[in-house]
Amino acid sequence: DVKVTQSSRYLVKRTGEKVFLECVQDMDHENMFWYRQDPGLGLRLIYFSYDVKMKEKGDIPEGYSVSREKKERFSLILESASTNQTSMYLCASSSPGQMNTEAFFGQGTRLTVV
Amino acid sequence: DAKTTQPNSMESNEEEPVHLPCNHSTISGTDYIHWYRQLPSQGPEYVIHGLTSNVNNRMASLAIAEDRKSSTLILHRATLRDAAVYYCILRDFDTGGFKTIFGAGTRLFVKA
């Protein structure tokens, strides 16, 4: 079974902390994505990556950074967590280059910043 | 980026067909139409996709209008397990990569 695994289902952090959200996929996909999901807003793209060490900003990159040192791992970093970053975070991966390929999602990490 | 418009919610009876509409009037010629759904407490999962022709798979059918400005996801016999949020998404061809744009989706309620 194909799998996208996020390191934590639930996370509680304090304001100002540096937070790492990890995502690993076992499908040898080039493309990986980070989204956040908030009630009434749907999924919003934060960052994506088409290859190792490559990254591109999505629709809402402010306050976030990413790291892609290995093909299978894509990390989302909150440099200084704030309460407005409390959200559900979803990681996804897909095959490269084709618009007709599906994306596979992880189970999500529910982050609460207090 | 191209946008999609879906109803906020729909309701269906179990064992009956469900037609979930999506408008995408700004679709470009190279955009594919994808549908995903999200069950409670899970990440989204792929349902179906198409370009111009209608498509069928084991989960659903996708009917695409001739002008491609709208599409309809068809669940032939809704079950309680189909209660989810359904997202209609266009693959926006920018740099040749894959970028999925999700709106608010349609929440489907299925009554027993």
Short mmCIF file of C-alpha atoms in Angstrom, two decimals:
data_model
loop_
_atom_site.label_atom_id
_atom_site.label_comp_id
_atom_site.label_asym_id
_atom_site.label_seq_id
_atom_site.Cartn_x
_atom_site.Cartn_y
_atom_site.Cartn_z
CA ASP A 1 0.00 0.00 0.00
CA VAL A 2 1.29 3.44 -0.89
CA LYS A 3 1.89 5.61 2.09
CA VAL A 4 2.47 9.18 3.16
CA THR A 5 3.31 9.32 6.85
CA GLN A 6 3.24 12.39 9.03
CA SER A 7 5.24 12.13 12.22
CA SER A 8 2.52 13.26 14.64
CA ARG A 9 -1.28 13.22 14.63
CA TYR A 10 -1.53 15.79 17.41
CA LEU A 11 0.93 18.40 18.61
CA VAL A 12 0.74 21.18 21.20
CA LYS A 13 3.40 23.88 21.17
CA ARG A 14 3.95 27.18 22.90
CA THR A 15 4.01 30.57 21.18
CA GLY A 16 7.52 31.38 19.97
CA GLU A 17 8.69 27.77 19.78
CA LYS A 18 10.33 26.40 16.66
CA VAL A 19 8.17 23.58 15.32
CA PHE A 20 9.10 20.83 12.89
CA LEU A 21 6.44 18.82 11.06
CA GLU A 22 7.86 15.80 9.28
CA CYS A 23 6.46 13.97 6.26
CA VAL A 24 7.81 10.80 4.66
CA GLN A 25 6.57 9.04 1.52
CA ASP A 26 7.53 5.59 0.30
CA MET A 27 6.44 5.92 -3.34
CA ASP A 28 9.62 7.51 -4.75
CA HIS A 29 7.60 10.61 -5.72
CA GLU A 30 9.38 13.74 -6.85
CA ASN A 31 6.59 16.12 -5.87
CA MET A 32 5.69 16.87 -2.27
CA PHE A 33 3.34 19.45 -0.79
CA TRP A 34 2.35 21.02 2.51
CA TYR A 35 -1.17 22.35 3.10
CA ARG A 36 -3.06 23.72 6.04
CA GLN A 37 -6.76 23.17 6.48
CA ASP A 38 -9.03 25.50 8.42
CA PRO A 39 -12.82 25.40 8.81
CA GLY A 40 -14.57 27.19 5.96
CA LEU A 41 -11.33 27.83 4.07
CA GLY A 42 -10.63 24.40 2.60
CA LEU A 43 -7.02 23.38 1.95
CA ARG A 44 -4.46 26.09 1.30
CA LEU A 45 -1.06 25.38 -0.20
CA ILE A 46 1.90 26.52 1.92
CA TYR A 47 4.95 25.20 0.07
CA PHE A 48 5.74 22.53 -2.49
CA SER A 49 8.82 20.83 -3.85
CA TYR A 50 9.51 19.19 -7.21
CA ASP A 51 12.85 17.68 -6.29
CA VAL A 52 15.43 17.32 -3.58
CA LYS A 53 16.66 20.70 -2.34
CA MET A 54 14.04 22.49 -4.45
CA LYS A 55 11.15 24.41 -2.95
CA GLU A 56 8.54 26.85 -4.13
CA LYS A 57 6.12 29.06 -2.25
CA GLY A 58 2.46 28.27 -2.36
CA ASP A 59 -0.42 30.58 -1.56
CA ILE A 60 0.35 31.22 2.13
CA PRO A 61 4.09 30.77 2.83
CA GLU A 62 4.43 33.56 5.40
CA GLY A 63 5.66 32.29 8.76
CA TYR A 64 6.76 28.94 7.33
CA SER A 65 9.82 27.41 5.74
CA VAL A 66 10.52 23.93 4.35
CA SER A 67 13.39 21.52 3.93
CA ARG A 68 13.82 18.73 1.37
CA GLU A 69 17.24 17.13 1.95
CA LYS A 70 16.12 13.66 0.85
CA LYS A 71 13.62 12.67 -1.79
CA GLU A 72 11.33 10.85 0.59
CA ARG A 73 11.21 13.50 3.31
CA PHE A 74 9.66 16.97 3.28
CA SER A 75 9.71 18.99 6.48
CA LEU A 76 7.61 22.03 7.35
CA ILE A 77 9.17 24.46 9.81
CA LEU A 78 7.44 27.09 11.87
CA GLU A 79 10.33 29.33 12.89
CA SER A 80 8.42 31.00 15.72
CA ALA A 81 5.01 29.48 16.26
CA SER A 82 2.05 31.81 16.71
CA THR A 83 -1.53 31.13 17.75
CA ASN A 84 -2.81 31.87 14.22
CA GLN A 85 -0.85 28.86 13.03
CA THR A 86 -3.11 26.55 15.00
CA SER A 87 -4.49 24.34 12.25
CA MET A 88 -4.60 20.92 10.61
CA TYR A 89 -1.50 20.39 8.46
CA LEU A 90 -1.58 17.94 5.56
CA CYS A 91 1.33 16.59 3.54
CA ALA A 92 0.91 15.13 0.05
CA SER A 93 3.05 13.61 -2.67
CA SER A 94 2.61 12.82 -6.36
CA SER A 95 4.43 11.59 -9.44
CA PRO A 96 6.33 14.19 -11.41
CA GLY A 97 5.52 16.24 -14.43
CA GLN A 98 2.07 15.00 -15.38
CA MET A 99 -1.14 16.87 -14.69
CA ASN A 100 -3.16 13.71 -14.71
CA THR A 101 -1.58 12.04 -11.70
CA GLU A 102 -3.25 11.78 -8.35
CA ALA A 103 -1.85 13.09 -5.10
CA PHE A 104 -1.57 10.95 -1.98
CA PHE A 105 -2.18 12.56 1.37
CA GLY A 106 -1.03 11.83 4.89
CA GLN A 107 -3.43 11.59 7.82
CA GLY A 108 -2.69 15.11 8.95
CA THR A 109 -1.14 16.76 12.00
CA ARG A 110 -3.41 18.81 14.21
CA LEU A 111 -1.21 21.53 15.67
CA THR A 112 -2.33 23.69 18.56
CA VAL A 113 -0.21 26.71 19.50
CA VAL A 114 -0.92 28.04 22.99
CA ASP B 1 -4.82 30.32 -10.82
CA ALA B 2 -7.99 28.77 -12.11
CA LYS B 3 -10.85 28.54 -9.60
CA THR B 4 -13.73 26.19 -8.99
CA THR B 5 -17.17 26.77 -7.48
CA GLN B 6 -19.08 24.07 -5.65
CA PRO B 7 -22.19 24.08 -3.44
CA ASN B 8 -21.36 24.15 0.24
CA SER B 9 -23.40 21.06 1.02
CA MET B 10 -25.70 18.45 -0.46
CA GLU B 11 -27.88 15.72 0.92
CA SER B 12 -28.72 12.29 -0.43
CA ASN B 13 -30.56 9.17 0.61
CA GLU B 14 -28.68 5.92 0.92
CA GLU B 15 -28.69 3.73 -2.21
CA GLU B 16 -29.67 6.66 -4.44
CA PRO B 17 -27.44 8.34 -7.04
CA VAL B 18 -25.73 11.61 -6.17
CA HIS B 19 -24.66 14.29 -8.63
CA LEU B 20 -22.10 16.73 -7.28
CA PRO B 21 -21.65 19.78 -9.55
CA CYS B 22 -18.59 21.94 -10.05
CA ASN B 23 -18.21 25.12 -12.10
CA HIS B 24 -14.83 26.04 -13.51
CA SER B 25 -15.53 28.74 -16.08
CA THR B 26 -11.91 29.93 -16.19
CA ILE B 27 -10.49 26.52 -17.05
CA SER B 28 -7.72 26.57 -19.61
CA GLY B 29 -7.22 24.08 -22.39
CA THR B 30 -4.51 22.14 -20.58
CA ASP B 31 -6.18 21.91 -17.15
CA TYR B 32 -7.23 18.49 -15.92
CA ILE B 33 -10.27 18.18 -13.67
CA HIS B 34 -9.63 16.19 -10.50
CA TRP B 35 -11.96 15.13 -7.69
CA TYR B 36 -10.86 14.23 -4.19
CA ARG B 37 -12.84 13.47 -1.08
CA GLN B 38 -12.04 13.78 2.59
CA LEU B 39 -13.59 11.50 5.16
CA PRO B 40 -13.76 12.68 8.79
CA SER B 41 -10.38 12.73 10.53
CA GLN B 42 -8.52 11.62 7.39
CA GLY B 43 -6.47 13.23 4.66
CA PRO B 44 -8.07 13.71 1.22
CA GLU B 45 -8.14 10.74 -1.13
CA TYR B 46 -8.25 10.66 -4.91
CA VAL B 47 -11.58 9.86 -6.55
CA ILE B 48 -11.32 10.45 -10.29
CA HIS B 49 -9.97 12.81 -12.94
CA GLY B 50 -10.54 13.70 -16.58
CA LEU B 51 -9.68 16.12 -19.37
CA THR B 52 -12.47 16.20 -21.97
CA SER B 53 -14.23 12.84 -22.10
CA ASN B 54 -16.44 11.33 -19.43
CA VAL B 55 -14.63 8.90 -17.16
CA ASN B 56 -15.66 5.92 -15.06
CA ASN B 57 -13.85 4.05 -12.35
CA ARG B 58 -14.77 1.76 -9.48
CA MET B 59 -15.57 4.69 -7.19
CA ALA B 60 -17.48 7.10 -9.40
CA SER B 61 -18.13 8.63 -12.80
CA LEU B 62 -17.10 12.05 -14.03
CA ALA B 63 -19.22 13.89 -16.57
CA ILE B 64 -17.51 16.85 -18.24
CA ALA B 65 -19.48 19.50 -20.13
CA GLU B 66 -18.65 19.96 -23.78
CA ASP B 67 -17.27 23.45 -23.17
CA ARG B 68 -15.39 22.10 -20.08
CA LYS B 69 -16.68 24.95 -17.94
CA SER B 70 -18.42 22.57 -15.58
CA SER B 71 -18.29 18.96 -14.47
CA THR B 72 -20.31 16.59 -12.33
CA LEU B 73 -19.12 13.83 -10.06
CA ILE B 74 -21.61 10.97 -9.99
CA LEU B 75 -21.83 8.46 -7.17
CA HIS B 76 -24.13 5.80 -8.55
CA ARG B 77 -25.40 4.46 -5.22
CA ALA B 78 -24.56 6.53 -2.20
CA THR B 79 -23.64 4.69 0.98
CA LEU B 80 -23.14 6.02 4.48
CA ARG B 81 -19.40 5.66 3.92
CA ASP B 82 -19.62 8.22 1.11
CA ALA B 83 -20.45 10.99 3.58
CA ALA B 84 -17.46 13.28 3.15
CA VAL B 85 -16.28 16.61 1.77
CA TYR B 86 -15.76 16.43 -1.99
CA TYR B 87 -13.25 18.71 -3.68
CA CYS B 88 -13.26 19.63 -7.35
CA ILE B 89 -9.77 20.75 -8.38
CA LEU B 90 -8.09 21.97 -11.54
CA ARG B 91 -4.49 21.23 -12.27
CA ASP B 92 -3.21 24.68 -13.10
CA PHE B 93 -0.47 24.35 -15.69
CA ASP B 94 2.16 26.93 -14.70
CA THR B 95 5.69 25.66 -14.81
CA GLY B 96 4.73 22.16 -15.87
CA GLY B 97 4.61 20.96 -12.32
CA PHE B 98 1.71 19.73 -10.28
CA LYS B 99 -0.05 22.19 -8.02
CA THR B 100 -3.39 21.25 -6.55
CA ILE B 101 -5.71 24.07 -5.60
CA PHE B 102 -8.45 23.11 -3.15
CA GLY B 103 -11.50 25.24 -2.44
CA ALA B 104 -13.99 24.72 0.37
CA GLY B 105 -15.57 21.68 -1.27
CA THR B 106 -19.06 20.20 -0.97
CA ARG B 107 -20.02 18.43 2.22
CA LEU B 108 -22.18 15.42 1.31
CA PHE B 109 -24.67 14.15 3.89
CA VAL B 110 -26.09 10.67 3.33
CA LYS B 111 -29.28 9.67 5.12
CA ALA B 112 -30.06 6.07 5.94
#
